[in-house]
PDB file of C-alpha atoms in Angstrom:
ATOM      1  CA  MET A   5       1.508  26.969 -16.245  1.00 81.00           C
ATOM      2  CA  GLU A   6       0.731  28.761 -12.996  1.00 88.00           C
ATOM      3  CA  GLN A   7      -2.363  26.624 -12.568  1.00 90.00           C
ATOM      4  CA  LEU A   8      -0.295  23.445 -12.925  1.00 92.00           C
ATOM      5  CA  GLU A   9       2.304  24.722 -10.479  1.00 94.00           C
ATOM      6  CA  LYS A  10      -0.465  25.416  -7.984  1.00 95.00           C
ATOM      7  CA  VAL A  11      -1.786  21.856  -8.354  1.00 95.00           C
ATOM      8  CA  PHE A  12       1.685  20.423  -7.713  1.00 96.00           C
ATOM      9  CA  LEU A  13       2.135  22.690  -4.689  1.00 96.00           C
ATOM     10  CA  GLN A  14      -1.155  21.411  -3.247  1.00 96.00           C
ATOM     11  CA  ALA A  15      -0.553  17.774  -4.180  1.00 96.00           C
ATOM     12  CA  GLN A  16       2.921  17.433  -2.708  1.00 96.00           C
ATOM     13  CA  PRO A  17       1.928  17.889   0.972  1.00 96.00           C
ATOM     14  CA  ASP A  18      -1.011  15.531   0.431  1.00 97.00           C
ATOM     15  CA  CYS A  19       1.385  12.909  -0.971  1.00 97.00           C
ATOM     16  CA  GLU A  20       3.740  13.381   1.948  1.00 97.00           C
ATOM     17  CA  ALA A  21       0.899  13.099   4.467  1.00 97.00           C
ATOM     18  CA  PHE A  22      -0.342   9.958   2.716  1.00 97.00           C
ATOM     19  CA  ALA A  23       3.162   8.448   2.775  1.00 97.00           C
ATOM     20  CA  GLU A  24       3.378   9.170   6.500  1.00 97.00           C
ATOM     21  CA  LEU A  25       0.082   7.354   7.046  1.00 97.00           C
ATOM     22  CA  LEU A  26       1.410   4.437   5.006  1.00 97.00           C
ATOM     23  CA  ASP A  27       4.448   4.294   7.299  1.00 97.00           C
ATOM     24  CA  GLN A  28       2.124   4.199  10.306  1.00 97.00           C
ATOM     25  CA  GLU A  29       0.070   1.541   8.541  1.00 97.00           C
ATOM     26  CA  GLN A  30       3.196  -0.578   8.143  1.00 97.00           C
ATOM     27  CA  GLN A  31       3.774  -0.519  11.885  1.00 96.00           C
ATOM     28  CA  ALA A  32       0.127  -1.343  12.579  1.00 96.00           C
ATOM     29  CA  LEU A  33       0.342  -4.274  10.134  1.00 94.00           C
ATOM     30  CA  ILE A  34       3.473  -5.555  11.818  1.00 93.00           C
ATOM     31  CA  ASN A  35       1.773  -5.270  15.226  1.00 93.00           C
ATOM     32  CA  ARG A  36      -1.492  -6.644  13.786  1.00 91.00           C
ATOM     33  CA  ASP A  37      -3.288  -3.752  15.464  1.00 94.00           C
ATOM     34  CA  MET A  38      -6.725  -3.790  13.834  1.00 93.00           C
ATOM     35  CA  ASP A  39      -7.998  -0.785  15.796  1.00 96.00           C
ATOM     36  CA  GLU A  40      -5.088   1.321  14.568  1.00 96.00           C
ATOM     37  CA  LEU A  41      -5.563   0.050  11.010  1.00 95.00           C
ATOM     38  CA  GLU A  42      -9.203   1.158  11.086  1.00 96.00           C
ATOM     39  CA  LYS A  43      -8.187   4.609  12.323  1.00 97.00           C
ATOM     40  CA  LEU A  44      -5.584   4.885   9.600  1.00 96.00           C
ATOM     41  CA  LEU A  45      -8.082   3.824   6.975  1.00 94.00           C
ATOM     42  CA  SER A  46     -10.385   6.622   8.085  1.00 96.00           C
ATOM     43  CA  ALA A  47      -7.494   9.099   8.048  1.00 97.00           C
ATOM     44  CA  LYS A  48      -6.406   7.990   4.574  1.00 97.00           C
ATOM     45  CA  ALA A  49      -9.836   8.413   2.950  1.00 97.00           C
ATOM     46  CA  PRO A  50      -9.792  12.235   2.675  1.00 97.00           C
ATOM     47  CA  LEU A  51      -6.227  12.145   1.357  1.00 96.00           C
ATOM     48  CA  VAL A  52      -7.171   9.586  -1.269  1.00 96.00           C
ATOM     49  CA  ASP A  53      -9.999  11.897  -2.347  1.00 97.00           C
ATOM     50  CA  ALA A  54      -7.650  14.891  -2.451  1.00 97.00           C
ATOM     51  CA  LEU A  55      -5.059  12.971  -4.458  1.00 96.00           C
ATOM     52  CA  ALA A  56      -7.738  11.825  -6.901  1.00 97.00           C
ATOM     53  CA  HIS A  57      -8.810  15.453  -7.268  1.00 97.00           C
ATOM     54  CA  HIS A  58      -5.201  16.509  -7.964  1.00 96.00           C
ATOM     55  CA  ASP A  59      -4.850  13.698 -10.498  1.00 96.00           C
ATOM     56  CA  LEU A  60      -7.994  14.834 -12.274  1.00 96.00           C
ATOM     57  CA  ALA A  61      -6.732  18.428 -12.362  1.00 96.00           C
ATOM     58  CA  ILE A  62      -3.393  17.322 -13.843  1.00 95.00           C
ATOM     59  CA  ARG A  63      -5.063  15.101 -16.442  1.00 95.00           C
ATOM     60  CA  THR A  64      -7.494  17.873 -17.373  1.00 94.00           C
ATOM     61  CA  TRP A  65      -4.645  20.346 -17.780  1.00 94.00           C
ATOM     62  CA  CYS A  66      -2.733  17.861 -19.942  1.00 94.00           C
ATOM     63  CA  SER A  67      -5.717  17.141 -22.155  1.00 94.00           C
ATOM     64  CA  GLN A  68      -6.367  20.867 -22.626  1.00 93.00           C
ATOM     65  CA  ILE A  69      -2.922  21.421 -24.081  1.00 91.00           C
ATOM     66  CA  GLY A  70      -2.811  18.055 -25.869  1.00 92.00           C
ATOM     67  CA  ILE A  71      -0.069  16.195 -24.021  1.00 93.00           C
ATOM     68  CA  ALA A  72      -0.053  12.852 -22.284  1.00 89.00           C
ATOM     69  CA  PRO A  73       0.237  12.759 -18.495  1.00 88.00           C
ATOM     70  CA  GLY A  74       3.424  11.159 -17.218  1.00 85.00           C
ATOM     71  CA  ASP A  75       6.386  11.270 -19.570  1.00 87.00           C
ATOM     72  CA  GLY A  76       4.688  13.740 -21.922  1.00 89.00           C
ATOM     73  CA  LEU A  77       4.019  16.118 -19.051  1.00 92.00           C
ATOM     74  CA  GLU A  78       7.547  15.848 -17.753  1.00 91.00           C
ATOM     75  CA  ALA A  79       9.000  16.528 -21.209  1.00 92.00           C
ATOM     76  CA  HIS A  80       6.702  19.524 -21.601  1.00 93.00           C
ATOM     77  CA  ILE A  81       7.735  20.946 -18.216  1.00 92.00           C
ATOM     78  CA  ARG A  82      11.431  20.425 -18.959  1.00 91.00           C
ATOM     79  CA  SER A  83      11.135  22.086 -22.369  1.00 92.00           C
ATOM     80  CA  SER A  84       9.183  25.036 -20.970  1.00 89.00           C
ATOM     81  CA  GLY A  85      12.228  26.410 -19.192  1.00 87.00           C
ATOM     82  CA  ALA A  86      10.152  27.221 -16.090  1.00 89.00           C
ATOM     83  CA  ALA A  87      12.671  26.428 -13.356  1.00 92.00           C
ATOM     84  CA  THR A  88      10.208  26.907 -10.504  1.00 93.00           C
ATOM     85  CA  LEU A  89       7.649  24.633 -12.125  1.00 93.00           C
ATOM     86  CA  LEU A  90      10.303  21.971 -12.728  1.00 94.00           C
ATOM     87  CA  GLU A  91      11.406  22.176  -9.098  1.00 95.00           C
ATOM     88  CA  VAL A  92       7.835  21.873  -7.814  1.00 96.00           C
ATOM     89  CA  TYR A  93       7.140  19.033 -10.238  1.00 95.00           C
ATOM     90  CA  SER A  94      10.271  17.161  -9.120  1.00 95.00           C
ATOM     91  CA  ALA A  95       9.327  17.514  -5.457  1.00 96.00           C
ATOM     92  CA  PHE A  96       5.830  16.240  -6.267  1.00 96.00           C
ATOM     93  CA  GLN A  97       7.275  13.270  -8.191  1.00 95.00           C
ATOM     94  CA  ASN A  98       9.560  12.386  -5.269  1.00 96.00           C
ATOM     95  CA  ALA A  99       6.634  12.457  -2.843  1.00 96.00           C
ATOM     96  CA  LEU A 100       4.555  10.396  -5.260  1.00 95.00           C
ATOM     97  CA  GLN A 101       7.302   7.787  -5.603  1.00 96.00           C
ATOM     98  CA  ARG A 102       7.575   7.555  -1.821  1.00 97.00           C
ATOM     99  CA  CYS A 103       3.816   6.877  -1.654  1.00 96.00           C
ATOM    100  CA  GLN A 104       4.052   4.194  -4.323  1.00 96.00           C
ATOM    101  CA  ALA A 105       6.984   2.480  -2.625  1.00 97.00           C
ATOM    102  CA  ALA A 106       5.278   2.539   0.787  1.00 97.00           C
ATOM    103  CA  ASN A 107       2.045   1.235  -0.717  1.00 96.00           C
ATOM    104  CA  LEU A 108       3.853  -1.659  -2.427  1.00 97.00           C
ATOM    105  CA  ARG A 109       5.736  -2.440   0.796  1.00 97.00           C
ATOM    106  CA  ASN A 110       2.465  -2.591   2.748  1.00 96.00           C
ATOM    107  CA  ALA A 111       0.809  -4.720   0.078  1.00 96.00           C
ATOM    108  CA  ARG A 112       3.674  -7.227   0.327  1.00 96.00           C
ATOM    109  CA  LEU A 113       3.326  -7.218   4.109  1.00 94.00           C
ATOM    110  CA  VAL A 114      -0.423  -7.875   3.848  1.00 94.00           C
ATOM    111  CA  ARG A 115       0.178 -10.754   1.388  1.00 94.00           C
ATOM    112  CA  HIS A 116       2.832 -12.232   3.676  1.00 91.00           C
ATOM    113  CA  ASN A 117       0.489 -12.020   6.678  1.00 88.00           C
ATOM    114  CA  GLN A 118      -2.318 -13.607   4.657  1.00 89.00           C
ATOM    115  CA  GLN A 119      -0.078 -16.488   3.611  1.00 90.00           C
ATOM    116  CA  ALA A 120       1.167 -17.047   7.170  1.00 87.00           C
ATOM    117  CA  THR A 121      -2.378 -16.975   8.514  1.00 87.00           C
ATOM    118  CA  GLY A 122      -3.480 -19.367   5.778  1.00 86.00           C
ATOM    119  CA  ARG A 123      -0.730 -21.828   6.688  1.00 86.00           C
ATOM    120  CA  LEU A 124      -1.708 -21.641  10.348  1.00 85.00           C
ATOM    121  CA  LEU A 125      -5.347 -22.233   9.476  1.00 85.00           C
ATOM    122  CA  ASP A 126      -4.366 -25.205   7.324  1.00 82.00           C
ATOM    123  CA  LEU A 127      -2.486 -26.692  10.258  1.00 83.00           C
ATOM    124  CA  LEU A 128      -5.455 -26.127  12.533  1.00 83.00           C
ATOM    125  CA  ARG A 129      -7.765 -27.704   9.964  1.00 80.00           C
ATOM    126  CA  ASN A 130      -5.303 -30.587   9.648  1.00 74.00           C
ATOM    127  CA  GLN A 131      -4.657 -29.996   5.970  1.00 65.00           C
ATOM    128  CA  GLY A 132      -0.909 -29.733   6.212  1.00 56.00           C
ATOM    129  CA  GLU A 133       0.299 -33.312   6.683  1.00 55.00           C
ATOM    130  CA  ALA A 134      -2.399 -35.949   6.296  1.00 49.00           C
ATOM    131  CA  SER A 135      -0.208 -38.897   7.247  1.00 44.00           C
ATOM    132  CA  GLN A 136       0.738 -37.418  10.603  1.00 51.00           C
ATOM    133  CA  SER A 137      -2.664 -36.193  11.722  1.00 52.00           C
ATOM    134  CA  VAL A 138      -3.230 -35.463  15.364  1.00 57.00           C
ATOM    135  CA  TYR A 139      -6.989 -34.926  14.967  1.00 58.00           C
ATOM    136  CA  ASP A 140      -9.421 -36.118  12.345  1.00 61.00           C
ATOM    137  CA  ARG A 141     -11.964 -33.825  10.668  1.00 63.00           C
ATOM    138  CA  GLN A 142     -14.414 -34.209  13.554  1.00 65.00           C
ATOM    139  CA  GLY A 143     -11.806 -33.031  16.047  1.00 63.00           C
ATOM    140  CA  VAL A 144     -11.354 -36.482  17.558  1.00 64.00           C
ATOM    141  CA  ALA A 145      -7.845 -37.649  18.422  1.00 61.00           C
ATOM    142  CA  SER A 146      -6.367 -39.779  15.688  1.00 58.00           C
ATOM    143  CA  ARG A 147      -6.302 -43.484  16.462  1.00 54.00           C
ATOM    144  CA  SER A 148      -3.236 -44.186  14.405  1.00 53.00           C
ATOM    145  CA  GLY A 149      -0.139 -45.261  16.265  1.00 51.00           C
ATOM    146  CA  ASN A 150       1.917 -42.538  14.653  1.00 54.00           C
ATOM    147  CA  GLN A 151       3.325 -40.057  17.094  1.00 55.00           C
ATOM    148  CA  ARG A 152       3.673 -36.540  15.792  1.00 55.00           C
ATOM    149  CA  ASN A 153       6.896 -34.697  16.372  1.00 57.00           C
ATOM    150  CA  LEU A 154       6.260 -31.669  18.593  1.00 53.00           C
ATOM    151  CA  THR A 155       7.888 -29.330  16.057  1.00 58.00           C
ATOM    152  CA  LYS A 156       5.334 -30.435  13.456  1.00 55.00           C
ATOM    153  CA  ALA A 157       2.299 -29.761  15.629  1.00 52.00           C
TER     154      ALA A 157
END
């Protein structure tokens, strides 16, 4: 059990550091700061490796004693009566949940930005409203008599 407690003690600060980077990534995504995003990607790589190492250690420990990671591990820790281990595990779980929430938030932000960029590209390619085209596919001004409302341009 001491080995598992040690893994949780090492994993928690890594989770918290990763969550902090995800918060910074959110701001860089909002600002569309590609230079900052590249820096953050480089900073996240060693933490991803460390978290993968912690995950492997937890899974190995679980397989050695014949329990399933996740709910099985939590039930085992709760039934062990080791208050310190339960406290460390809970702190680790909280940090892990913060990482997951921040990662999902950033993924939604990326999808939103991709959709907005796609719509803008469609407008530039004249794929949005064919009947009110300003330019044809060759980039030549449309010869139709239809005037396009400025808000639709």
